[in-house]
């Protein structure tokens, strides 16, 4: 049941990169007719914006200023930054790395908070990220922490890159994945960790559809 302080149902899905949470969250949102927030895209857009404007990724005030007025829009399946279609650009590994760096800056996280909370609208929201259940929507009705081994996640990312015609090294991907996990988990502000009341879902040996069904079952059990 949704609480009195939060009448709009929110489902949070947090977890490390390439755990499948984005796809699962999107499908859960579609199944329930809820809104969907890909919070990682906002950090990616912030990093891309900093790169384009020549702002150093460790310039906290400079990057936070960009994040506060991020001229980004989501239209259908595409993402735009200052009238440029950046749907593919924000998925590049370099931008993911940059996102992880700017996401460690407290002022950047603060600048993106209201923007994320604005997605909480009827009939409900499915939000995916790292701190959806612990910080941004701490009062969510159902929380899930989705994970998978670094090898399984690197394997999935490898497949995606190869399918898109990119070259990739599995060994390098495992190393990148572990470095990003370490940075996301070790940072002092909003580190990657499950909310105490989150359902832990290990998808190492689970397909997407089973994960979607498990999240839906968890949500329905809370109503
Ligand atoms: O989920 P995705 O890989 O797109 O996120 C990119 C980066 O943004 C993550 O590595 C993480 O550092 C950061 N992030 C975050 N908090 C969120 C979502 C993403 O710190 N809620």
PDB file of C-alpha atoms and ligand atoms in Angstrom:
ATOM      1  CA  UNK A   1       0.000   0.000   0.000  1.00  0.00           C
ATOM      2  CA  UNK A   2       1.307   3.498  -0.717  1.00  0.00           C
ATOM      3  CA  UNK A   3       1.873   5.560   2.409  1.00  0.00           C
ATOM      4  CA  UNK A   4      -0.054   8.683   3.395  1.00  0.00           C
ATOM      5  CA  UNK A   5       3.033  10.853   2.838  1.00  0.00           C
ATOM      6  CA  UNK A   6       3.487   9.414  -0.651  1.00  0.00           C
ATOM      7  CA  UNK A   7       0.148   8.709  -2.326  1.00  0.00           C
ATOM      8  CA  UNK A   8       1.814   8.125  -5.694  1.00  0.00           C
ATOM      9  CA  UNK A   9       3.209   4.582  -5.922  1.00  0.00           C
ATOM     10  CA  UNK A  10       6.928   4.468  -6.655  1.00  0.00           C
ATOM     11  CA  UNK A  11       8.946   1.349  -7.433  1.00  0.00           C
ATOM     12  CA  UNK A  12      12.707   1.774  -7.181  1.00  0.00           C
ATOM     13  CA  UNK A  13      15.178  -0.481  -8.966  1.00  0.00           C
ATOM     14  CA  UNK A  14      18.797   0.101  -7.992  1.00  0.00           C
ATOM     15  CA  UNK A  15      21.905  -1.856  -8.829  1.00  0.00           C
ATOM     16  CA  UNK A  16      25.316  -1.812 -10.510  1.00  0.00           C
ATOM     17  CA  UNK A  17      25.907  -1.074 -14.189  1.00  0.00           C
ATOM     18  CA  UNK A  18      24.701  -3.633 -16.739  1.00  0.00           C
ATOM     19  CA  UNK A  19      22.711  -5.529 -14.116  1.00  0.00           C
ATOM     20  CA  UNK A  20      19.731  -5.308 -16.476  1.00  0.00           C
ATOM     21  CA  UNK A  21      17.886  -2.853 -14.249  1.00  0.00           C
ATOM     22  CA  UNK A  22      17.167  -0.375 -17.058  1.00  0.00           C
ATOM     23  CA  UNK A  23      15.426  -2.946 -19.235  1.00  0.00           C
ATOM     24  CA  UNK A  24      13.615  -4.478 -16.271  1.00  0.00           C
ATOM     25  CA  UNK A  25      12.487  -1.059 -15.002  1.00  0.00           C
ATOM     26  CA  UNK A  26      11.215  -0.014 -18.417  1.00  0.00           C
ATOM     27  CA  UNK A  27       9.212  -3.224 -18.825  1.00  0.00           C
ATOM     28  CA  UNK A  28       7.767  -3.027 -15.319  1.00  0.00           C
ATOM     29  CA  UNK A  29       6.717   0.578 -16.028  1.00  0.00           C
ATOM     30  CA  UNK A  30       5.093  -0.480 -19.313  1.00  0.00           C
ATOM     31  CA  UNK A  31       3.272  -3.393 -17.646  1.00  0.00           C
ATOM     32  CA  UNK A  32       1.782  -1.083 -15.005  1.00  0.00           C
ATOM     33  CA  UNK A  33       1.313   1.991 -17.246  1.00  0.00           C
ATOM     34  CA  UNK A  34       3.649   3.944 -14.922  1.00  0.00           C
ATOM     35  CA  UNK A  35       6.138   6.701 -15.725  1.00  0.00           C
ATOM     36  CA  UNK A  36       9.793   5.701 -16.025  1.00  0.00           C
ATOM     37  CA  UNK A  37      12.905   7.501 -14.783  1.00  0.00           C
ATOM     38  CA  UNK A  38      16.346   6.458 -16.025  1.00  0.00           C
ATOM     39  CA  UNK A  39      18.333   8.503 -13.502  1.00  0.00           C
ATOM     40  CA  UNK A  40      21.650   7.305 -14.919  1.00  0.00           C
ATOM     41  CA  UNK A  41      20.790   9.140 -18.150  1.00  0.00           C
ATOM     42  CA  UNK A  42      20.754  12.437 -16.210  1.00  0.00           C
ATOM     43  CA  UNK A  43      24.269  11.775 -14.885  1.00  0.00           C
ATOM     44  CA  UNK A  44      25.393  10.737 -18.367  1.00  0.00           C
ATOM     45  CA  UNK A  45      23.876  13.923 -19.854  1.00  0.00           C
ATOM     46  CA  UNK A  46      25.629  16.017 -17.207  1.00  0.00           C
ATOM     47  CA  UNK A  47      28.983  14.402 -18.033  1.00  0.00           C
ATOM     48  CA  UNK A  48      28.434  14.837 -21.780  1.00  0.00           C
ATOM     49  CA  UNK A  49      27.440  18.458 -21.280  1.00  0.00           C
ATOM     50  CA  UNK A  50      30.627  19.078 -19.248  1.00  0.00           C
ATOM     51  CA  UNK A  51      32.744  17.431 -21.962  1.00  0.00           C
ATOM     52  CA  UNK A  52      31.104  19.561 -24.658  1.00  0.00           C
ATOM     53  CA  UNK A  53      31.579  22.790 -22.698  1.00  0.00           C
ATOM     54  CA  UNK A  54      35.167  22.005 -21.709  1.00  0.00           C
ATOM     55  CA  UNK A  55      34.308  21.882 -17.993  1.00  0.00           C
ATOM     56  CA  UNK A  56      36.636  19.546 -16.072  1.00  0.00           C
ATOM     57  CA  UNK A  57      34.806  16.542 -14.607  1.00  0.00           C
ATOM     58  CA  UNK A  58      36.223  17.315 -11.147  1.00  0.00           C
ATOM     59  CA  UNK A  59      35.169  20.977 -11.223  1.00  0.00           C
ATOM     60  CA  UNK A  60      32.323  20.500  -8.745  1.00  0.00           C
ATOM     61  CA  UNK A  61      30.816  23.996  -8.955  1.00  0.00           C
ATOM     62  CA  UNK A  62      31.149  24.135 -12.738  1.00  0.00           C
ATOM     63  CA  UNK A  63      29.570  20.712 -13.345  1.00  0.00           C
ATOM     64  CA  UNK A  64      26.816  21.372 -10.774  1.00  0.00           C
ATOM     65  CA  UNK A  65      25.934  24.600 -12.567  1.00  0.00           C
ATOM     66  CA  UNK A  66      25.542  22.640 -15.819  1.00  0.00           C
ATOM     67  CA  UNK A  67      23.456  19.965 -14.057  1.00  0.00           C
ATOM     68  CA  UNK A  68      21.131  22.579 -12.552  1.00  0.00           C
ATOM     69  CA  UNK A  69      20.150  23.918 -15.970  1.00  0.00           C
ATOM     70  CA  UNK A  70      20.656  20.776 -18.033  1.00  0.00           C
ATOM     71  CA  UNK A  71      18.889  21.549 -21.334  1.00  0.00           C
ATOM     72  CA  UNK A  72      17.908  17.915 -21.924  1.00  0.00           C
ATOM     73  CA  UNK A  73      14.643  16.429 -23.113  1.00  0.00           C
ATOM     74  CA  UNK A  74      13.356  12.871 -23.477  1.00  0.00           C
ATOM     75  CA  UNK A  75      11.124  12.435 -26.546  1.00  0.00           C
ATOM     76  CA  UNK A  76       9.773   8.980 -27.221  1.00  0.00           C
ATOM     77  CA  UNK A  77      12.803   6.715 -27.156  1.00  0.00           C
ATOM     78  CA  UNK A  78      15.352   9.459 -27.839  1.00  0.00           C
ATOM     79  CA  UNK A  79      17.354  11.838 -25.688  1.00  0.00           C
ATOM     80  CA  UNK A  80      18.215  15.387 -26.715  1.00  0.00           C
ATOM     81  CA  UNK A  81      20.774  17.813 -25.340  1.00  0.00           C
ATOM     82  CA  UNK A  82      20.622  21.387 -26.607  1.00  0.00           C
ATOM     83  CA  UNK A  83      18.767  20.302 -29.761  1.00  0.00           C
ATOM     84  CA  UNK A  84      21.224  17.524 -30.519  1.00  0.00           C
ATOM     85  CA  UNK A  85      20.108  13.895 -30.551  1.00  0.00           C
ATOM     86  CA  UNK A  86      22.477  12.270 -28.048  1.00  0.00           C
ATOM     87  CA  UNK A  87      20.632   8.954 -27.612  1.00  0.00           C
ATOM     88  CA  UNK A  88      23.671   6.929 -28.710  1.00  0.00           C
ATOM     89  CA  UNK A  89      26.338   9.381 -27.537  1.00  0.00           C
ATOM     90  CA  UNK A  90      25.337   9.126 -23.859  1.00  0.00           C
ATOM     91  CA  UNK A  91      25.729   5.324 -23.998  1.00  0.00           C
ATOM     92  CA  UNK A  92      29.437   5.485 -24.924  1.00  0.00           C
ATOM     93  CA  UNK A  93      31.763   3.927 -22.337  1.00  0.00           C
ATOM     94  CA  UNK A  94      33.679   7.218 -21.981  1.00  0.00           C
ATOM     95  CA  UNK A  95      30.458   9.023 -21.071  1.00  0.00           C
ATOM     96  CA  UNK A  96      29.545   6.268 -18.580  1.00  0.00           C
ATOM     97  CA  UNK A  97      32.969   6.716 -16.982  1.00  0.00           C
ATOM     98  CA  UNK A  98      32.448  10.471 -16.884  1.00  0.00           C
ATOM     99  CA  UNK A  99      28.984  10.009 -15.373  1.00  0.00           C
ATOM    100  CA  UNK A 100      30.454   7.914 -12.600  1.00  0.00           C
ATOM    101  CA  UNK A 101      32.982  10.691 -11.874  1.00  0.00           C
ATOM    102  CA  UNK A 102      30.509  13.590 -11.786  1.00  0.00           C
ATOM    103  CA  UNK A 103      28.072  11.441  -9.769  1.00  0.00           C
ATOM    104  CA  UNK A 104      30.600  11.370  -6.903  1.00  0.00           C
ATOM    105  CA  UNK A 105      30.305  15.173  -6.496  1.00  0.00           C
ATOM    106  CA  UNK A 106      27.734  16.122  -3.800  1.00  0.00           C
ATOM    107  CA  UNK A 107      26.771  19.435  -5.447  1.00  0.00           C
ATOM    108  CA  UNK A 108      25.995  17.615  -8.710  1.00  0.00           C
ATOM    109  CA  UNK A 109      23.756  15.086  -6.928  1.00  0.00           C
ATOM    110  CA  UNK A 110      21.969  17.919  -5.120  1.00  0.00           C
ATOM    111  CA  UNK A 111      21.446  19.798  -8.390  1.00  0.00           C
ATOM    112  CA  UNK A 112      19.708  16.772  -9.941  1.00  0.00           C
ATOM    113  CA  UNK A 113      17.478  15.912  -6.972  1.00  0.00           C
ATOM    114  CA  UNK A 114      14.385  18.024  -7.751  1.00  0.00           C
ATOM    115  CA  UNK A 115      14.535  17.096 -11.385  1.00  0.00           C
ATOM    116  CA  UNK A 116      14.369  13.394 -10.497  1.00  0.00           C
ATOM    117  CA  UNK A 117      11.579  13.874  -7.950  1.00  0.00           C
ATOM    118  CA  UNK A 118       9.497  15.731 -10.543  1.00  0.00           C
ATOM    119  CA  UNK A 119       9.002  12.373 -12.308  1.00  0.00           C
ATOM    120  CA  UNK A 120       6.883  11.168  -9.389  1.00  0.00           C
ATOM    121  CA  UNK A 121       3.450  11.607 -10.975  1.00  0.00           C
ATOM    122  CA  UNK A 122       0.241   9.620 -11.175  1.00  0.00           C
ATOM    123  CA  UNK A 123      -0.493   6.858 -11.897  1.00  0.00           C
ATOM    124  CA  UNK A 124       2.985   5.911 -10.558  1.00  0.00           C
ATOM    125  CA  UNK A 125       6.693   5.772 -11.259  1.00  0.00           C
ATOM    126  CA  UNK A 126       9.368   3.162 -11.792  1.00  0.00           C
ATOM    127  CA  UNK A 127      12.787   4.730 -11.119  1.00  0.00           C
ATOM    128  CA  UNK A 128      16.099   3.059 -11.885  1.00  0.00           C
ATOM    129  CA  UNK A 129      19.537   4.074 -10.644  1.00  0.00           C
ATOM    130  CA  UNK A 130      21.902   3.722  -7.702  1.00  0.00           C
ATOM    131  CA  UNK A 131      20.212   5.686  -4.909  1.00  0.00           C
ATOM    132  CA  UNK A 132      16.543   5.642  -5.880  1.00  0.00           C
ATOM    133  CA  UNK A 133      15.491   3.549  -2.854  1.00  0.00           C
ATOM    134  CA  UNK A 134      18.030   4.992  -0.397  1.00  0.00           C
ATOM    135  CA  UNK A 135      17.879   8.748  -1.144  1.00  0.00           C
ATOM    136  CA  UNK A 136      15.717  10.079  -3.959  1.00  0.00           C
ATOM    137  CA  UNK A 137      12.562   8.035  -3.272  1.00  0.00           C
ATOM    138  CA  UNK A 138      13.325   6.676   0.199  1.00  0.00           C
ATOM    139  CA  UNK A 139       9.572   6.370   0.870  1.00  0.00           C
ATOM    140  CA  UNK A 140       8.933   4.159  -2.189  1.00  0.00           C
ATOM    141  CA  UNK A 141       6.340   1.436  -1.769  1.00  0.00           C
ATOM    142  CA  UNK A 142       8.482  -1.286  -3.361  1.00  0.00           C
ATOM    143  CA  UNK A 143      12.273  -1.370  -3.626  1.00  0.00           C
ATOM    144  CA  UNK A 144      14.424  -3.806  -5.532  1.00  0.00           C
ATOM    145  CA  UNK A 145      18.219  -4.149  -5.679  1.00  0.00           C
ATOM    146  CA  UNK A 146      19.115  -5.925  -8.887  1.00  0.00           C
ATOM    147  CA  UNK A 147      22.544  -7.411  -9.260  1.00  0.00           C
ATOM    148  CA  UNK A 148      24.584 -10.004 -11.188  1.00  0.00           C
ATOM    149  CA  UNK A 149      28.226 -11.072 -11.109  1.00  0.00           C
ATOM    150  CA  UNK A 150      30.737  -8.680 -12.751  1.00  0.00           C
ATOM    151  CA  UNK A 151      31.493 -11.426 -15.317  1.00  0.00           C
ATOM    152  CA  UNK A 152      27.813 -11.845 -16.237  1.00  0.00           C
ATOM    153  CA  UNK A 153      27.344  -8.091 -16.515  1.00  0.00           C
ATOM    154  CA  UNK A 154      30.488  -7.640 -18.617  1.00  0.00           C
ATOM    155  CA  UNK A 155      29.300 -10.504 -20.839  1.00  0.00           C
ATOM    156  CA  UNK A 156      25.960  -8.748 -21.439  1.00  0.00           C
ATOM    157  CA  UNK A 157      27.655  -5.417 -22.221  1.00  0.00           C
ATOM    158  CA  UNK A 158      30.078  -7.219 -24.568  1.00  0.00           C
ATOM    159  CA  UNK A 159      27.174  -8.780 -26.478  1.00  0.00           C
ATOM    160  CA  UNK A 160      25.426  -5.403 -26.821  1.00  0.00           C
ATOM    161  CA  UNK A 161      28.596  -3.716 -28.137  1.00  0.00           C
ATOM    162  CA  UNK A 162      29.333  -6.485 -30.640  1.00  0.00           C
ATOM    163  CA  UNK A 163      25.727  -6.487 -31.857  1.00  0.00           C
ATOM    164  CA  UNK A 164      26.015  -2.748 -32.520  1.00  0.00           C
ATOM    165  CA  UNK A 165      29.132  -3.375 -34.610  1.00  0.00           C
ATOM    166  CA  UNK A 166      31.619  -2.035 -32.041  1.00  0.00           C
ATOM    167  CA  UNK A 167      34.805  -3.826 -31.068  1.00  0.00           C
ATOM    168  CA  UNK A 168      35.180  -4.772 -27.417  1.00  0.00           C
ATOM    169  CA  UNK A 169      37.436  -6.677 -25.058  1.00  0.00           C
ATOM    170  CA  UNK A 170      35.747  -8.833 -22.455  1.00  0.00           C
ATOM    171  CA  UNK A 171      38.728  -8.630 -20.090  1.00  0.00           C
ATOM    172  CA  UNK A 172      38.756  -4.824 -20.321  1.00  0.00           C
ATOM    173  CA  UNK A 173      34.996  -4.709 -19.748  1.00  0.00           C
ATOM    174  CA  UNK A 174      35.229  -6.825 -16.572  1.00  0.00           C
ATOM    175  CA  UNK A 175      37.978  -4.493 -15.302  1.00  0.00           C
ATOM    176  CA  UNK A 176      35.947  -1.348 -16.183  1.00  0.00           C
ATOM    177  CA  UNK A 177      32.874  -2.830 -14.520  1.00  0.00           C
ATOM    178  CA  UNK A 178      34.786  -3.558 -11.313  1.00  0.00           C
ATOM    179  CA  UNK A 179      36.381  -0.083 -11.291  1.00  0.00           C
ATOM    180  CA  UNK A 180      32.996   1.619 -11.778  1.00  0.00           C
ATOM    181  CA  UNK A 181      31.367  -0.563  -9.073  1.00  0.00           C
ATOM    182  CA  UNK A 182      34.174   0.290  -6.671  1.00  0.00           C
ATOM    183  CA  UNK A 183      33.835   4.023  -7.327  1.00  0.00           C
ATOM    184  CA  UNK A 184      30.017   3.937  -7.077  1.00  0.00           C
ATOM    185  CA  UNK A 185      30.130   1.901  -3.844  1.00  0.00           C
ATOM    186  CA  UNK A 186      32.991   3.767  -2.159  1.00  0.00           C
ATOM    187  CA  UNK A 187      31.823   7.338  -2.655  1.00  0.00           C
ATOM    188  CA  UNK A 188      30.734   9.141   0.499  1.00  0.00           C
ATOM    189  CA  UNK A 189      27.548  10.617  -0.952  1.00  0.00           C
ATOM    190  CA  UNK A 190      24.707   8.260  -1.935  1.00  0.00           C
ATOM    191  CA  UNK A 191      26.903   5.166  -2.403  1.00  0.00           C
ATOM    192  CA  UNK A 192      25.604   2.169  -4.307  1.00  0.00           C
ATOM    193  CA  UNK A 193      24.069  -0.063  -1.661  1.00  0.00           C
ATOM    194  CA  UNK A 194      20.727  -1.787  -1.193  1.00  0.00           C
ATOM    195  CA  UNK A 195      18.095  -0.001   0.903  1.00  0.00           C
ATOM    196  CA  UNK A 196      17.514  -2.012   4.109  1.00  0.00           C
ATOM    197  CA  UNK A 197      13.970  -2.782   2.915  1.00  0.00           C
ATOM    198  CA  UNK A 198      14.905  -3.709  -0.672  1.00  0.00           C
ATOM    199  CA  UNK A 199      14.268  -7.070  -2.288  1.00  0.00           C
ATOM    200  CA  UNK A 200      17.637  -8.460  -3.460  1.00  0.00           C
ATOM    201  CA  UNK A 201      17.405  -9.985  -6.912  1.00  0.00           C
ATOM    202  CA  UNK A 202      20.484 -11.710  -8.341  1.00  0.00           C
ATOM    203  CA  UNK A 203      19.999 -12.022 -12.102  1.00  0.00           C
ATOM    204  CA  UNK A 204      23.264 -13.852 -12.888  1.00  0.00           C
ATOM    205  CA  UNK A 205      21.229 -16.910 -13.909  1.00  0.00           C
ATOM    206  CA  UNK A 206      17.903 -15.198 -14.561  1.00  0.00           C
ATOM    207  CA  UNK A 207      16.471 -13.889 -17.841  1.00  0.00           C
ATOM    208  CA  UNK A 208      14.881 -10.448 -18.173  1.00  0.00           C
ATOM    209  CA  UNK A 209      11.293 -11.712 -18.211  1.00  0.00           C
ATOM    210  CA  UNK A 210      11.752 -13.655 -14.942  1.00  0.00           C
ATOM    211  CA  UNK A 211      13.248 -10.546 -13.333  1.00  0.00           C
ATOM    212  CA  UNK A 212      10.290  -8.437 -14.545  1.00  0.00           C
ATOM    213  CA  UNK A 213       7.839 -10.939 -13.080  1.00  0.00           C
ATOM    214  CA  UNK A 214       9.731 -11.013  -9.761  1.00  0.00           C
ATOM    215  CA  UNK A 215       9.585  -7.200  -9.490  1.00  0.00           C
ATOM    216  CA  UNK A 216       5.879  -7.124 -10.347  1.00  0.00           C
ATOM    217  CA  UNK A 217       5.179  -9.844  -7.757  1.00  0.00           C
ATOM    218  CA  UNK A 218       7.116  -7.877  -5.149  1.00  0.00           C
ATOM    219  CA  UNK A 219       5.140  -4.707  -5.940  1.00  0.00           C
ATOM    220  CA  UNK A 220       1.799  -6.517  -5.780  1.00  0.00           C
ATOM    221  CA  UNK A 221       2.780  -8.106  -2.458  1.00  0.00           C
ATOM    222  CA  UNK A 222       3.175  -4.575  -1.044  1.00  0.00           C
ATOM    223  CA  UNK A 223      -0.305  -3.392  -2.044  1.00  0.00           C
TER     224      UNK A 223
HETATM  225  O1  LIG B   1      22.957   3.539 -14.844  1.00  0.00           O
HETATM  226  P1  LIG B   1      24.035   4.131 -15.700  1.00  0.00           P
HETATM  227  O2  LIG B   1      25.151   3.201 -16.023  1.00  0.00           O
HETATM  228  O3  LIG B   1      23.475   4.808 -16.902  1.00  0.00           O
HETATM  229  O4  LIG B   1      24.649   5.304 -14.804  1.00  0.00           O
HETATM  230  C1  LIG B   1      25.849   5.962 -15.158  1.00  0.00           C
HETATM  231  C2  LIG B   1      26.566   6.407 -13.896  1.00  0.00           C
HETATM  232  O5  LIG B   1      25.787   7.398 -13.225  1.00  0.00           O
HETATM  233  C3  LIG B   1      26.777   5.295 -12.856  1.00  0.00           C
HETATM  234  O6  LIG B   1      28.014   4.630 -13.004  1.00  0.00           O
HETATM  235  C4  LIG B   1      26.733   6.039 -11.540  1.00  0.00           C
HETATM  236  O7  LIG B   1      27.996   6.499 -11.193  1.00  0.00           O
HETATM  237  C5  LIG B   1      25.878   7.256 -11.822  1.00  0.00           C
HETATM  238  N1  LIG B   1      24.546   7.162 -11.232  1.00  0.00           N
HETATM  239  C6  LIG B   1      24.394   7.530  -9.911  1.00  0.00           C
HETATM  240  N2  LIG B   1      23.168   7.544  -9.335  1.00  0.00           N
HETATM  241  C7  LIG B   1      22.090   7.188 -10.029  1.00  0.00           C
HETATM  242  C8  LIG B   1      22.219   6.778 -11.386  1.00  0.00           C
HETATM  243  C9  LIG B   1      23.476   6.772 -11.955  1.00  0.00           C
HETATM  244  O8  LIG B   1      25.374   7.831  -9.240  1.00  0.00           O
HETATM  245  N3  LIG B   1      20.899   7.240  -9.455  1.00  0.00           N
END
